[in-house]
Coordinates of C-alpha atoms and ligand atoms in Angstrom, one line a residue:
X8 CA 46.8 226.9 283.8
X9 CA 48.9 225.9 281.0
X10 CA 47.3 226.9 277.4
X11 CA 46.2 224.0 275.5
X12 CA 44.2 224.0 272.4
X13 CA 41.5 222.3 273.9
X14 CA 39.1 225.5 274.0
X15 CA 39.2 225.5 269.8
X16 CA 38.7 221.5 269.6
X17 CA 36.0 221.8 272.0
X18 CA 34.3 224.5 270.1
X19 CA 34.6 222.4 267.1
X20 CA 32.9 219.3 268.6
X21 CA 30.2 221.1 270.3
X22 CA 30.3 221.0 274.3
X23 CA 30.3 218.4 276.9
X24 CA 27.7 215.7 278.1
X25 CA 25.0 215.7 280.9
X26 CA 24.8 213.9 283.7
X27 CA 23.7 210.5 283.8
X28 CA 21.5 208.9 287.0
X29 CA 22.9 205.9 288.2
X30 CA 26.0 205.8 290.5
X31 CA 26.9 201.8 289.1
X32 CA 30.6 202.2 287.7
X33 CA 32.7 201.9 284.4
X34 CA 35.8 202.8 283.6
X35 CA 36.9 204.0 280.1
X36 CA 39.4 203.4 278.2
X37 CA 40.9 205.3 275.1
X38 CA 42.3 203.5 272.6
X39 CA 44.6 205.9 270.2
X40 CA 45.6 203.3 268.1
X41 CA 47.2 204.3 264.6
X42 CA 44.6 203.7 261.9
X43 CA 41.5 204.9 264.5
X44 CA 40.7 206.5 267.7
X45 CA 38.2 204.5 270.5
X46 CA 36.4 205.3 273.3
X47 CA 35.6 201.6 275.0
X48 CA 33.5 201.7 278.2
X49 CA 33.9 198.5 280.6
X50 CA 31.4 197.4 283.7
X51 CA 33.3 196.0 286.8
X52 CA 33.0 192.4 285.1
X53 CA 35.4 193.4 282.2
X54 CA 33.0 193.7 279.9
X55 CA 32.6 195.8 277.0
X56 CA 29.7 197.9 277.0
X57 CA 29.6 200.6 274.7
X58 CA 32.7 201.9 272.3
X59 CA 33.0 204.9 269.8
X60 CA 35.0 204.8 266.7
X61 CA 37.0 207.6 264.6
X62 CA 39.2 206.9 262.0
X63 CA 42.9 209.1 261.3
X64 CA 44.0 210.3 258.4
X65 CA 47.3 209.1 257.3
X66 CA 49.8 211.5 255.6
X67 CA 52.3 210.7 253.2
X68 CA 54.5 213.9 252.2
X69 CA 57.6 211.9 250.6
X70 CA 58.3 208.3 250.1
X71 CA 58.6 206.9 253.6
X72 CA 57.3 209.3 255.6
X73 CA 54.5 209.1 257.3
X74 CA 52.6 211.6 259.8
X75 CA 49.1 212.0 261.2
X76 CA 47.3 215.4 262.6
X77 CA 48.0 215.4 266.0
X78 CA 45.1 217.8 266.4
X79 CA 42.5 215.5 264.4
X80 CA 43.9 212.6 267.1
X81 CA 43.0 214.9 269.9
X82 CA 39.7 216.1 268.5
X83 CA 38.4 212.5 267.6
X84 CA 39.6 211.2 270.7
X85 CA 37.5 214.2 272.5
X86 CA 34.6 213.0 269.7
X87 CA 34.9 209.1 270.4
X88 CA 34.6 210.3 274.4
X89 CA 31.4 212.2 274.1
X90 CA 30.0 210.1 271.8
X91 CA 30.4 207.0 273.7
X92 CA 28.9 208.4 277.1
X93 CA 25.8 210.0 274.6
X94 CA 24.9 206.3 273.0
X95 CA 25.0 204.3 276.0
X96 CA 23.7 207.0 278.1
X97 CA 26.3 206.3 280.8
X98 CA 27.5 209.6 281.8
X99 CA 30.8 211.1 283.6
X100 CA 29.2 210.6 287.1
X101 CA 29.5 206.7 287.0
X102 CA 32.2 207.0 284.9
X103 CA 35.2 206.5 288.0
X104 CA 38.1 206.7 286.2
X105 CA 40.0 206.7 282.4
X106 CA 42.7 204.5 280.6
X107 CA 45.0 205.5 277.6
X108 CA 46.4 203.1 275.4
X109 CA 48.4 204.3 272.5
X110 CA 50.1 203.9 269.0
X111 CA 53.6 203.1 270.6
X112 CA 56.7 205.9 269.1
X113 CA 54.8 208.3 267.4
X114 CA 56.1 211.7 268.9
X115 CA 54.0 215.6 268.7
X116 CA 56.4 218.6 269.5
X117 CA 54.4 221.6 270.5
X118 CA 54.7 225.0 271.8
X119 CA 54.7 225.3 275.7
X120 CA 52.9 228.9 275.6
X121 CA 50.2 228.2 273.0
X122 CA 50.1 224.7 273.0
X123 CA 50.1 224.3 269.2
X124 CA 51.8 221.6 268.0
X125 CA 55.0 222.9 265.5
X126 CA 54.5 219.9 263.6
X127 CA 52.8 217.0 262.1
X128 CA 53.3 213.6 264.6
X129 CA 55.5 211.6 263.3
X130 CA 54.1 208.3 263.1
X131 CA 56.6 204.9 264.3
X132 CA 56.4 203.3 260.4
X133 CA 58.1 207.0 259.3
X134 CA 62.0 205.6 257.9
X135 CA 62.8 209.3 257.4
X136 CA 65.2 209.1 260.6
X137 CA 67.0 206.6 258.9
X138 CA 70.5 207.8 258.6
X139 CA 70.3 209.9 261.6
X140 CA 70.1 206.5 263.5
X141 CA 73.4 205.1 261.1
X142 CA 75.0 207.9 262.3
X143 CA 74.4 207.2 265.5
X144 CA 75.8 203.7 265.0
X145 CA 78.8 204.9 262.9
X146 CA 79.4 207.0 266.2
X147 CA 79.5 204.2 268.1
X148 CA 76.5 204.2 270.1
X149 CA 74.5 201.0 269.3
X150 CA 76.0 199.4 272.7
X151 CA 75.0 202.1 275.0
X152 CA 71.7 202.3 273.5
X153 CA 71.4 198.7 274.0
X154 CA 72.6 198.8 277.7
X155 CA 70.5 201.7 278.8
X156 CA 67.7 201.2 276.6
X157 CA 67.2 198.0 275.8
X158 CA 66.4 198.5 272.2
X159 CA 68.4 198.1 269.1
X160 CA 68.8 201.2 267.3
X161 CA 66.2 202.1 264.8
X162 CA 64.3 205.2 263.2
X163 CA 61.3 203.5 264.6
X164 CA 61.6 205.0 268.2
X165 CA 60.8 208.3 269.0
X166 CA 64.4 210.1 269.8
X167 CA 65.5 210.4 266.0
X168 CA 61.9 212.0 264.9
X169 CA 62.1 214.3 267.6
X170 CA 65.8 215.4 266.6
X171 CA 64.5 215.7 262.9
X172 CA 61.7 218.2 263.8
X173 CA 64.4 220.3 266.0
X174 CA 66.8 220.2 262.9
X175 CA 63.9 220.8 260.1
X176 CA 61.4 223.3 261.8
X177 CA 62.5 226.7 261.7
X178 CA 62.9 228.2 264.7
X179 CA 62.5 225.0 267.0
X180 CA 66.1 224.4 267.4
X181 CA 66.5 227.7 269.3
X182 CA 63.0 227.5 271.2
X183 CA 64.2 223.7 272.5
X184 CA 67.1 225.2 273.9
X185 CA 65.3 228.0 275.4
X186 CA 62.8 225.6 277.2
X187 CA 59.8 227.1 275.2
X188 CA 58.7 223.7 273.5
X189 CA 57.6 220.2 274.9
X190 CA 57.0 217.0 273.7
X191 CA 55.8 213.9 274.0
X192 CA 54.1 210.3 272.4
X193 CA 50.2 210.2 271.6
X194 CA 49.9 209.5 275.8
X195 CA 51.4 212.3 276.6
X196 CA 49.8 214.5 273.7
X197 CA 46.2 213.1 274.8
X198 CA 47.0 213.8 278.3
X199 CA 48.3 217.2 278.1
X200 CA 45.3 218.4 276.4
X201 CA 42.5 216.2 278.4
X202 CA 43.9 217.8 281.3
X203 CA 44.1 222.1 280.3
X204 CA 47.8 221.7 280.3
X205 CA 48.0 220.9 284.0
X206 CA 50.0 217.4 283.4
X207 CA 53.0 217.0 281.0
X208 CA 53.7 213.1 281.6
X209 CA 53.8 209.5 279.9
X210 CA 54.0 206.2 281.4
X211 CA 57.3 203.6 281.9
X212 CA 55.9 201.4 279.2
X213 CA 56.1 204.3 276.4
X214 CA 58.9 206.1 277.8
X215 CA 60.6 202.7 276.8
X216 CA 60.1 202.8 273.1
X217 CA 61.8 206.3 273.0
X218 CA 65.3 205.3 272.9
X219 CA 65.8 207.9 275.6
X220 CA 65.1 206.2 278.1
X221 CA 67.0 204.2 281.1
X222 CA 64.7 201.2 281.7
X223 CA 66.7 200.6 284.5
X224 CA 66.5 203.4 286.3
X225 CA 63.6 204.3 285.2
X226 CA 64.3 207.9 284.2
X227 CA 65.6 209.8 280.7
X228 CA 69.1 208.9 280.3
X229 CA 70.7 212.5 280.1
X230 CA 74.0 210.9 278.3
X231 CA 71.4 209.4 275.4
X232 CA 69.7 213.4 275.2
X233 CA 72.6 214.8 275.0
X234 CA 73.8 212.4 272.0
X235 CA 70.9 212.2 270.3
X236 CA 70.5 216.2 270.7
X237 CA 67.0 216.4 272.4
X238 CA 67.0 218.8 275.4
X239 CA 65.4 216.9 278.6
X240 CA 63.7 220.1 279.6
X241 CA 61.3 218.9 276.3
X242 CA 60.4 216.1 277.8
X243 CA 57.9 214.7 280.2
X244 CA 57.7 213.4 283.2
X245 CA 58.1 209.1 283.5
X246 CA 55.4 207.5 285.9
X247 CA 54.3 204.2 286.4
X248 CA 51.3 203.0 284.2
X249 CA 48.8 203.0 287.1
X250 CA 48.6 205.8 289.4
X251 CA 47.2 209.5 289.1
X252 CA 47.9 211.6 285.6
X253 CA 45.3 214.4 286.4
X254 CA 41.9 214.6 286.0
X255 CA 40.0 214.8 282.4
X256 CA 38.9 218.6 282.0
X257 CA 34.7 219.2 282.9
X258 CA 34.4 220.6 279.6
X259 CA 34.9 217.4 278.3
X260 CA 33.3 215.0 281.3
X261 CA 31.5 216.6 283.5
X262 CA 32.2 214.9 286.8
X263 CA 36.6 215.4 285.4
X264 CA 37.4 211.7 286.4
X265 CA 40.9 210.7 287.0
X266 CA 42.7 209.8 284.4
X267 CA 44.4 206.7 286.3
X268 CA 45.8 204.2 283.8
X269 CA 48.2 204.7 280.6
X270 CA 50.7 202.4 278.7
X271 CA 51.5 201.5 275.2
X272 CA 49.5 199.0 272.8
X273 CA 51.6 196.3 273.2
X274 CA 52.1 196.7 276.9
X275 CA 48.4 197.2 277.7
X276 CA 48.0 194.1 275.8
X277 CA 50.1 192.1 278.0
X278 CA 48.4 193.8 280.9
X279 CA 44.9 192.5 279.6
X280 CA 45.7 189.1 279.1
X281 CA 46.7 189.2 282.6
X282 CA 50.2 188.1 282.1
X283 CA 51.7 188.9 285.1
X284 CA 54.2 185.8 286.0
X285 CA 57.4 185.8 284.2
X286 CA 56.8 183.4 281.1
X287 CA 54.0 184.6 280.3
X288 CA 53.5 185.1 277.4
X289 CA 50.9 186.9 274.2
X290 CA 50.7 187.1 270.9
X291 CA 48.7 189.7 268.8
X292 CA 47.8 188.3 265.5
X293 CA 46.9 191.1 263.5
X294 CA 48.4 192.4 260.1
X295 CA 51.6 191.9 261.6
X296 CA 52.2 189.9 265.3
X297 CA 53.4 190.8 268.0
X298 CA 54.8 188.8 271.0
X299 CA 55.2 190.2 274.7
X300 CA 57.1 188.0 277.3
X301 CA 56.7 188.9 280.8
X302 CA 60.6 188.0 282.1
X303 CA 60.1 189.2 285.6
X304 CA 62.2 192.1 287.7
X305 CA 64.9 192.0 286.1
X306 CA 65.6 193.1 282.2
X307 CA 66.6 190.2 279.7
X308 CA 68.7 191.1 277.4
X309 CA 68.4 189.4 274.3
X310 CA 70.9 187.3 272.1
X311 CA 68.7 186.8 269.0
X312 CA 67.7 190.5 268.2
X313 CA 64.2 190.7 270.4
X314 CA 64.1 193.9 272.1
X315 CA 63.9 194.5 275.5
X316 CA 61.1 196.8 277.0
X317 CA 59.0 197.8 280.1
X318 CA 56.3 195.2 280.1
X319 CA 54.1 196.0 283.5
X320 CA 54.8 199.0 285.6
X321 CA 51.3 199.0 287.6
X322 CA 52.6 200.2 290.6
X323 CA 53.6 197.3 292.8
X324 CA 56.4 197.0 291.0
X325 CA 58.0 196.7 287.5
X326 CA 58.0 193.4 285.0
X327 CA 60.1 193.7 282.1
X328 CA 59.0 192.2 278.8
X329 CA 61.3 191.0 276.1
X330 CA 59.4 191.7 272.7
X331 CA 59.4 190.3 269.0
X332 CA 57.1 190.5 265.9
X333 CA 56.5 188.6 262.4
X334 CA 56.4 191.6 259.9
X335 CA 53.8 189.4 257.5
X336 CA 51.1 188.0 259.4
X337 CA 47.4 188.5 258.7
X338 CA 48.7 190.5 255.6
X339 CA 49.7 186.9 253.8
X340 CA 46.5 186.2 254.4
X341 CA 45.3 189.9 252.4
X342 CA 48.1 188.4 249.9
X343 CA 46.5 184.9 248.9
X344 CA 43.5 187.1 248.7
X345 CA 44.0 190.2 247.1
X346 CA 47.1 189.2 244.8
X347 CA 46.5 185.8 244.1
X348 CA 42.8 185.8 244.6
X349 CA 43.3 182.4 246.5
X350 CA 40.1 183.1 248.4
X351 CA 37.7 186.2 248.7
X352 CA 37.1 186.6 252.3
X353 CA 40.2 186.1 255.0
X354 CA 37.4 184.5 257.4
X355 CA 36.8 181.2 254.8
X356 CA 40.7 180.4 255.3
X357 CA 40.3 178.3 258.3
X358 CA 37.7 176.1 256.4
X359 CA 39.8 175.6 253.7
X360 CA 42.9 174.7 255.5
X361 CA 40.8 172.3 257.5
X362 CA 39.4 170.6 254.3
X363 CA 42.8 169.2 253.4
X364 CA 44.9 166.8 256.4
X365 CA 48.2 168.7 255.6
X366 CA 49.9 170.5 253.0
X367 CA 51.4 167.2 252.1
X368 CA 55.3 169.0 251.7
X369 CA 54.4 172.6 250.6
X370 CA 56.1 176.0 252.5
X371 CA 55.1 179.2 251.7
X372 CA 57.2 181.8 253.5
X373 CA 56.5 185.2 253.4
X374 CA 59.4 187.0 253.7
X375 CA 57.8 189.9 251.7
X376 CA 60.6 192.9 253.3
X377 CA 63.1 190.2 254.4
X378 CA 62.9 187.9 257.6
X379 CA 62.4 189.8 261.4
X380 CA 63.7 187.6 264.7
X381 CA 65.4 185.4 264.8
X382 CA 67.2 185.5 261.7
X383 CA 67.2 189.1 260.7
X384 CA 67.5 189.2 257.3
X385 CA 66.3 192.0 255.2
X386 CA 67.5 190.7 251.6
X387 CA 65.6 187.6 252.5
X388 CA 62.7 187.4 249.9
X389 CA 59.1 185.1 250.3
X390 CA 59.7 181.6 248.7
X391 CA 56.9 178.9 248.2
X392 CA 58.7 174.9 248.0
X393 CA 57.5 172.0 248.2
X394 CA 55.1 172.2 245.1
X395 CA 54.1 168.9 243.8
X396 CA 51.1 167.5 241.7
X397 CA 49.2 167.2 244.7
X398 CA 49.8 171.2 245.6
X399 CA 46.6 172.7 245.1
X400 CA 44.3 175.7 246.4
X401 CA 43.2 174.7 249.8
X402 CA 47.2 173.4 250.5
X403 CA 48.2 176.6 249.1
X404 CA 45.8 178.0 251.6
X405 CA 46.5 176.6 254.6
X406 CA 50.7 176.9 253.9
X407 CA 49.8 180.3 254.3
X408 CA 47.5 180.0 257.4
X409 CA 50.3 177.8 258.7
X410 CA 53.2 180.3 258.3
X411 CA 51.6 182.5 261.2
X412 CA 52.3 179.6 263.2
X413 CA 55.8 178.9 262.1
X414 CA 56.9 182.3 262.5
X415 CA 55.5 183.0 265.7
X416 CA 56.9 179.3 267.0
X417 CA 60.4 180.8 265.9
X418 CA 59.9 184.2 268.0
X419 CA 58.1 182.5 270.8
X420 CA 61.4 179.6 271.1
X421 CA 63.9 182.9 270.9
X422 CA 62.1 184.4 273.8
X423 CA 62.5 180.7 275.6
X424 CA 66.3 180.9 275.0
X425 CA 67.0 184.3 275.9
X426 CA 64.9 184.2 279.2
X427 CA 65.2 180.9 280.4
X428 CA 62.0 180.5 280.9
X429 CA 59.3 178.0 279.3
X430 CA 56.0 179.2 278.1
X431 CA 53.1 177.5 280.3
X432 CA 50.7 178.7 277.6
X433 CA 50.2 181.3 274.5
X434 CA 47.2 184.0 275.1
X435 CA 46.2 185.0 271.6
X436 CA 43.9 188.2 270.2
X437 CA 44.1 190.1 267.1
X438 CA 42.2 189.8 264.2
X439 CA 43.4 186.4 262.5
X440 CA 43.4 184.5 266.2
X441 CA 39.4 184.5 264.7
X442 CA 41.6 182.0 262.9
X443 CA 40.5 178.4 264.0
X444 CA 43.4 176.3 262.1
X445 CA 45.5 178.9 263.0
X446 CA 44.6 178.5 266.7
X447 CA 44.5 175.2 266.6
X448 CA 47.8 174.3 264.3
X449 CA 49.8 176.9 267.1
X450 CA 48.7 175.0 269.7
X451 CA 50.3 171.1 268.3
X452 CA 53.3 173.3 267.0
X453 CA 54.2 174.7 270.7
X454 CA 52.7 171.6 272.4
X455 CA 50.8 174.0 274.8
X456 CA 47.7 175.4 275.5
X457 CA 46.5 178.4 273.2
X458 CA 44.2 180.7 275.0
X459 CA 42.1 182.9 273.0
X460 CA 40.9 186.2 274.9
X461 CA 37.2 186.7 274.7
X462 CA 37.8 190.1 273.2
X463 CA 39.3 190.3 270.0
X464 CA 41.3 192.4 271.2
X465 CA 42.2 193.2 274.8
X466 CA 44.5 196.4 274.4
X467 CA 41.9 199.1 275.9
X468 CA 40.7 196.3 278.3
X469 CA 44.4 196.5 279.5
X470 CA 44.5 200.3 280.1
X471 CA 40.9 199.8 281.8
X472 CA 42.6 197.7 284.3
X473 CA 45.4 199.7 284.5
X474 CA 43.3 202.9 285.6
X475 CA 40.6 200.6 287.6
X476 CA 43.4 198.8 289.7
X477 CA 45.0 202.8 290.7
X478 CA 41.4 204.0 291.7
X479 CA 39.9 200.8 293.6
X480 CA 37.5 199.9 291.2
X481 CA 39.4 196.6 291.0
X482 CA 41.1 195.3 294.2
X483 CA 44.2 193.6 293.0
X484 CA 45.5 191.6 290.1
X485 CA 43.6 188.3 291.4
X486 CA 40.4 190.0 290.7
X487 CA 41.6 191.1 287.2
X488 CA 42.4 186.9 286.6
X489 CA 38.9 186.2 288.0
X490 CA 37.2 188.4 285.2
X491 CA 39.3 188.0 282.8
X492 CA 36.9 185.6 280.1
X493 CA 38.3 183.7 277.3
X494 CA 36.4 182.4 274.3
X495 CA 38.3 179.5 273.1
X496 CA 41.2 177.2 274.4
X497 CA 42.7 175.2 272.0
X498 CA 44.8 172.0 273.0
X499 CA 47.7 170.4 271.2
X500 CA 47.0 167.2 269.7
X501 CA 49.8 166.5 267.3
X502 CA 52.4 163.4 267.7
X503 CA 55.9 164.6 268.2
X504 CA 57.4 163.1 265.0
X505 CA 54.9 165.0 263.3
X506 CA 55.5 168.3 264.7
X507 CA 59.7 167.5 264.1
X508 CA 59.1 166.7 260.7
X509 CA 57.0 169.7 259.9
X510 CA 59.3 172.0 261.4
X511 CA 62.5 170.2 260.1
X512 CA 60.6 171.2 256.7
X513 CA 59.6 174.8 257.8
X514 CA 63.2 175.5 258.6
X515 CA 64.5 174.3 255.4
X516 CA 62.0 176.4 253.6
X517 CA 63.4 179.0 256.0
X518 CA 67.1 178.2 255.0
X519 CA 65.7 178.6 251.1
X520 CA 64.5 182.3 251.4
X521 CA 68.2 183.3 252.5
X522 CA 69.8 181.8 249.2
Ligands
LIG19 P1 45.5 195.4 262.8 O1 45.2 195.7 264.2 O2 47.0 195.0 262.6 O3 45.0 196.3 261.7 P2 43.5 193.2 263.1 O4 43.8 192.7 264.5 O5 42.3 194.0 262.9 O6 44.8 194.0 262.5 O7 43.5 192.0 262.1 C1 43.4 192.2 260.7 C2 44.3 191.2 260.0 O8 43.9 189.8 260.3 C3 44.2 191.3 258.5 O9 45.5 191.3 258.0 C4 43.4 190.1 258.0 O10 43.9 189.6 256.8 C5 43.6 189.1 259.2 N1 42.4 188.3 259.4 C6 41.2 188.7 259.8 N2 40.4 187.7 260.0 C7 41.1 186.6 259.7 C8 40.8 185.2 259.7 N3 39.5 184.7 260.1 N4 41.7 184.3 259.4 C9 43.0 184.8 259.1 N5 43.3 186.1 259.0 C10 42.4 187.0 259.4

C-alpha cells in the first residue's frame, strides 16, 4: 500500500463511525468546493437528507496568489464525512457508494513515498503563473493549446502552477524527473488519500481544465507536457466520471464504499440539472455565473472566446460542453449593498425591482475588471447611463438585478452561434436564481422557459448521480429526469419590441463601457 497521510488526519479527527441498522440506501456526495468542504447525503428520490459543513482557510502569501492547505481540505473533508453519517445516524452500511465534486484547477504536488504534499495547493484565482502562460504564447503555443485542449491559455488552469512548484520548490525539479512526486486537482488529492494510496486518478471533466490535456483523445497530450515542462509520470490516470475509483478506506467508513462518481463543479452541475441533450443548457448564478452547454459528441470550438471543455463523461459515452461566465454577477448585487448601501439584504432586491415597471432608460453595467465573453475586454470599466430625474433607488436596484440577465443573455446567444444549436430552456441554481425578478426578467429576455432546480444548488446532487448511475443505485439517465424536482418555472411574458428595445439599449450601454 502506498503511504498516504491519512493515518496522522485520522488521528487528529478521532476514528471512524459505527454501524448503522437499516440496509435502505444513500449515496454521498463530497462537495470540495473552494470557500468550504461538504458532505451531502441523498435518498434514492434525490433528495437531500443530511449535509456537513467545513469551511477552508484561504492564503494570501503575495499579491495575487492564492493557496489553501491541502491537508486542512483532506482532514475537513474526512471531518464533514463522519460528521454527516454521526447526525443523521445513517451509517456506511446503507451508504452504497460516494461522489466527488471539486473546486475546478486547483493542483497539490506531493511526495509519492510519504505522501506529504511539497506544497501549498494552488488555488484556480492564483495569477502568479501569469507570465509563464505569455511565454507560452510568445512561443507560439496558444493554437495548439486551443486544438488539443480546447482552452485558451490562461494561469487559471492547472499546468502553469504545477510548472511553478517544479521551478520554485527545492529539490522538486530533480524528484519530478526521477518519478518520486505525483500530482493532481482536489479529485485526485481527495481520492488518493480516501483510498490509502491505492488509486492515483481524476476524472475527463477535471483532466479538461488542466491544459494538459487532449479532450479528444481523451488522454495527457505528451507534446503539451513536454512544453509546458511537467513530466506525465506526475500525473494521474484520466477515467470517465462514473465508473470505479476505489473504495473509501474502513478507517474512515466502515463498510469502504465505492467511490463511484467524480467530476468538476461546473460539470457535476450540468450533470445534476440533467442536461444531457445537446443544447442544453445551465447557468449558476452565484457571485459570478457560469454557463454549461451540452454540444453533443463532438467538441465545438468556439469563435467568441467561450472555452471548450468535457461536459458529461458518465460512461456511455462523452458530451462536450462549450463554457462561459459573467465575472460580476451576485457580487453587483454585494456592490449596491455594501458600497452604495442601496439595500441591506441581497434577498429584498427582487421586491424592489418589482415595485417599479421598468428602469424607465437606466443601464448599469458592471464591468468592475473589464468585460468576460463575448467581448473580452479587460480595460472595459462599469458605467451606469441612462440617469434621468425619474432614476431613483428601486430603478437603480433593479438595473442592477437586471444586468445578471443581460450578461448571461450575451453568453447564452454566443453559445447559440458557436454550436448551432438553440436553447429549448435555461436551468438555473446558485444563490441569486433565489432571485425572482431575476428569474423572471431571464426568462422574457431569452423568450424561454427558466427552470429553477429545487436545490439551490445541484453540484453534489450531480456527483451523487454520477456515482449512483456506476453502482446501480440509479438505473439510467431516465430515472435521474424522473427525480430530478424543480422549484419554480418561470415563463416569458414580454412583447418582442419590448425585449428589442431593451436590449438595443443594453448593448449601447455595453458599447459605452469600451470608450
Ligand atoms: P458562490 O457559490 O459563488 O459563493 P452563491 O451561489 O452562494 O455564490 O450565491 C451568493 C451570491 O448570490 C452573492 O453574491 C449574493 O450577493 C447573491 N445573492 C444571494 N441571494 C440573492 C438574491 N435573493 N438576489 C440576488 N442576489 C442574491
Amino acid at each position: 500500500m502506498a503511504s498516504t497521510i491519512l493515518d496522522s488526519v485520522m488521528g487528529s479527527i478521532g476514528g471512524s463511525v459505527p454501524l448503522g441498522k437499516s440496509s435502505q440506501g444513500y449515496v454521498m456526495a463530497l462537495d470540495a468546493g473552494t470557500t468550504s468542504v461538504r458532505a451531502v447525503l441523498f435518498d434514492e428520490y434525490g433528495c437531500r437528507v443530511a449535509q456537513a459543513q467545513r469551511s477552508l482557510t484561504m492564503l494570501y502569501p503575495h499579491p495575487g496568489w492564492v493557496e489553501q492547505d491541502p491537508v486542512e481540505i483532506l482532514s475537513r473533508q474526512i471531518a464533514c464525512m463522519i460528521e454527516v453519517q454521526f447526525k443523521s445516524g445513517i451509517h456506511s452500511d446503507r451508504i452504497k457508494s460516494v461522489g466527488i465534486t471539486n473546486q475546478r484547477e486547483t493542483v497539490v504536488v506531493w511526495d509519492r513515498r510519504t505522501g506529504q504534499p511539497i506544497y501549498n495547493a494552488i488555488v484556480w484565482q492564483c495569477r502568479r503563473t501569469a507570465p509563464l502562460v505569455e511565454e507560452l504564447v510568445e512561443r507560439g503555443y496558444a493554437d495548439l493549446i486551443r486544438e488539443r485542449t480546447g482552452l485558451v491559455p490562461d494561469a487559471y488552469f492547472s499546468a502553469t502552477k504545477i510548472r511553478w512548484i517544479l521551478d520554485n520548490v527545492e529539490g522538486a525539479r530533480e524528484m519530478a524527473d526521477a518519478g518520486a512526486l505525483m500530482c493532481g486537482t482536489i479529485d485526485t488529492w481527495l481520492i488518493y488519500n480516501l483510498t490509502h494510496g491505492l488509486v492515483h486518478a481524476t476524472d475527463y471533466t477535471n483532466a479538461s481544465r488542466t491544459m494538459l490535456f487532449d479532450i479528444k483523445k481523451l488522454d495527457w497530450d505528451d507534446e503539451l507536457c513536454n512544453i509546458v515542462g511537467v513530466p506525465r509520470s506526475m500525473l494521474p490516470e484520466c477515467r470517465p466520471s462514473a465508473g470505479g475509483f476505489g473504495r473509501v478506506s474502513s478507517d474512515i467508513m466502515t463498510q469502504h464504499p465505492p467511490i463511484a462518481g467524480v467530476a468538476g463543479d461546473q460539470q457535476a452541475s450540468l450533470f445534476g440539472h440533467c442536461c444531457f441533450e445537446p443544447g442544453n443548457v445551465k447557468n449558476t448564478y452565484g457571485t459570478g455565473c457560469f454557463m454549461l452547454m451540452n454540444v453533443g459528441t463532438e467538441p465545438i470550438f468556439s469563435q467568441n472566446g467561450l472555452v471548450t471543455t468535457v461536459g458529461i463523461a458518465d460512461g456511455t459515452e462523452v458530451d462536450y460542453a462549450l463554457e462561459g461566465s459573467v465575472f460580476q454577477a451576485g457580487s453587483t448585487i454585494q456592490w449596491i449593498r455594501d458600497e452604495l448601501g442601496l439595500v441591506e439584504t441581497a434577498a429584498e432586491t427582487s421586491d424592489i425591482a418589482r415595485s417599479v415597471p421598468n428602469t424607465d432608460g437606466c443601464y448599469l453595467v458592471p464591468a468592475f475588471t473589464g468585460l468576460g465573453a463575448p467581448w473580452w475586454n479587460s480595460d472595459a470599466r462599469g458605467v451606469v447611463c441612462g440617469i434621468t430625474r425619474a432614476t431613483n433607488r428601486a430603478r437603480l436596484v433593479r438595473a442592477a438585478c437586471e444586468s445578471l440577465a443581460y450578461q448571461s443573455y450575451d453568453v447564452l446567444k454566443a453559445m447559440e452561434a458557436d454550436s448551432g444549436h438553440s436553447i429549448p430552456s435555461l436551468s438555473a441554481d446558485g444563490g441569486a436564481a433565489r432571485n425572482e425578478f431575476i428569474m423572471q426578467f431571464q426568462a422574457d429576455l431569452l423568450d424561454i422557459e427558466v427552470v429553477r432546480a429545487e436545490l439551490s444548488e445541484t453540484t453534489a446532487l450531480g456527483a451523487a448521480y454520477l456515482a449512483g448511475l456506476a453502482t446501480g443505485f440509479w438505473a439510467d439517465r431516465e430515472e435521474l429526469q424522473t427525480i430530478t424536482a424543480h422549484s419554480a418555472i418561470y415563463v416569458p411574458g414580454m412583447e418582442q419590441t419590448t425585449r428589442e428595445q431593451l436590449l438595443a439599449g443594453w448593448h449601447e450601454a455595453v458599447r459605452r463601457t469600451l470608450m
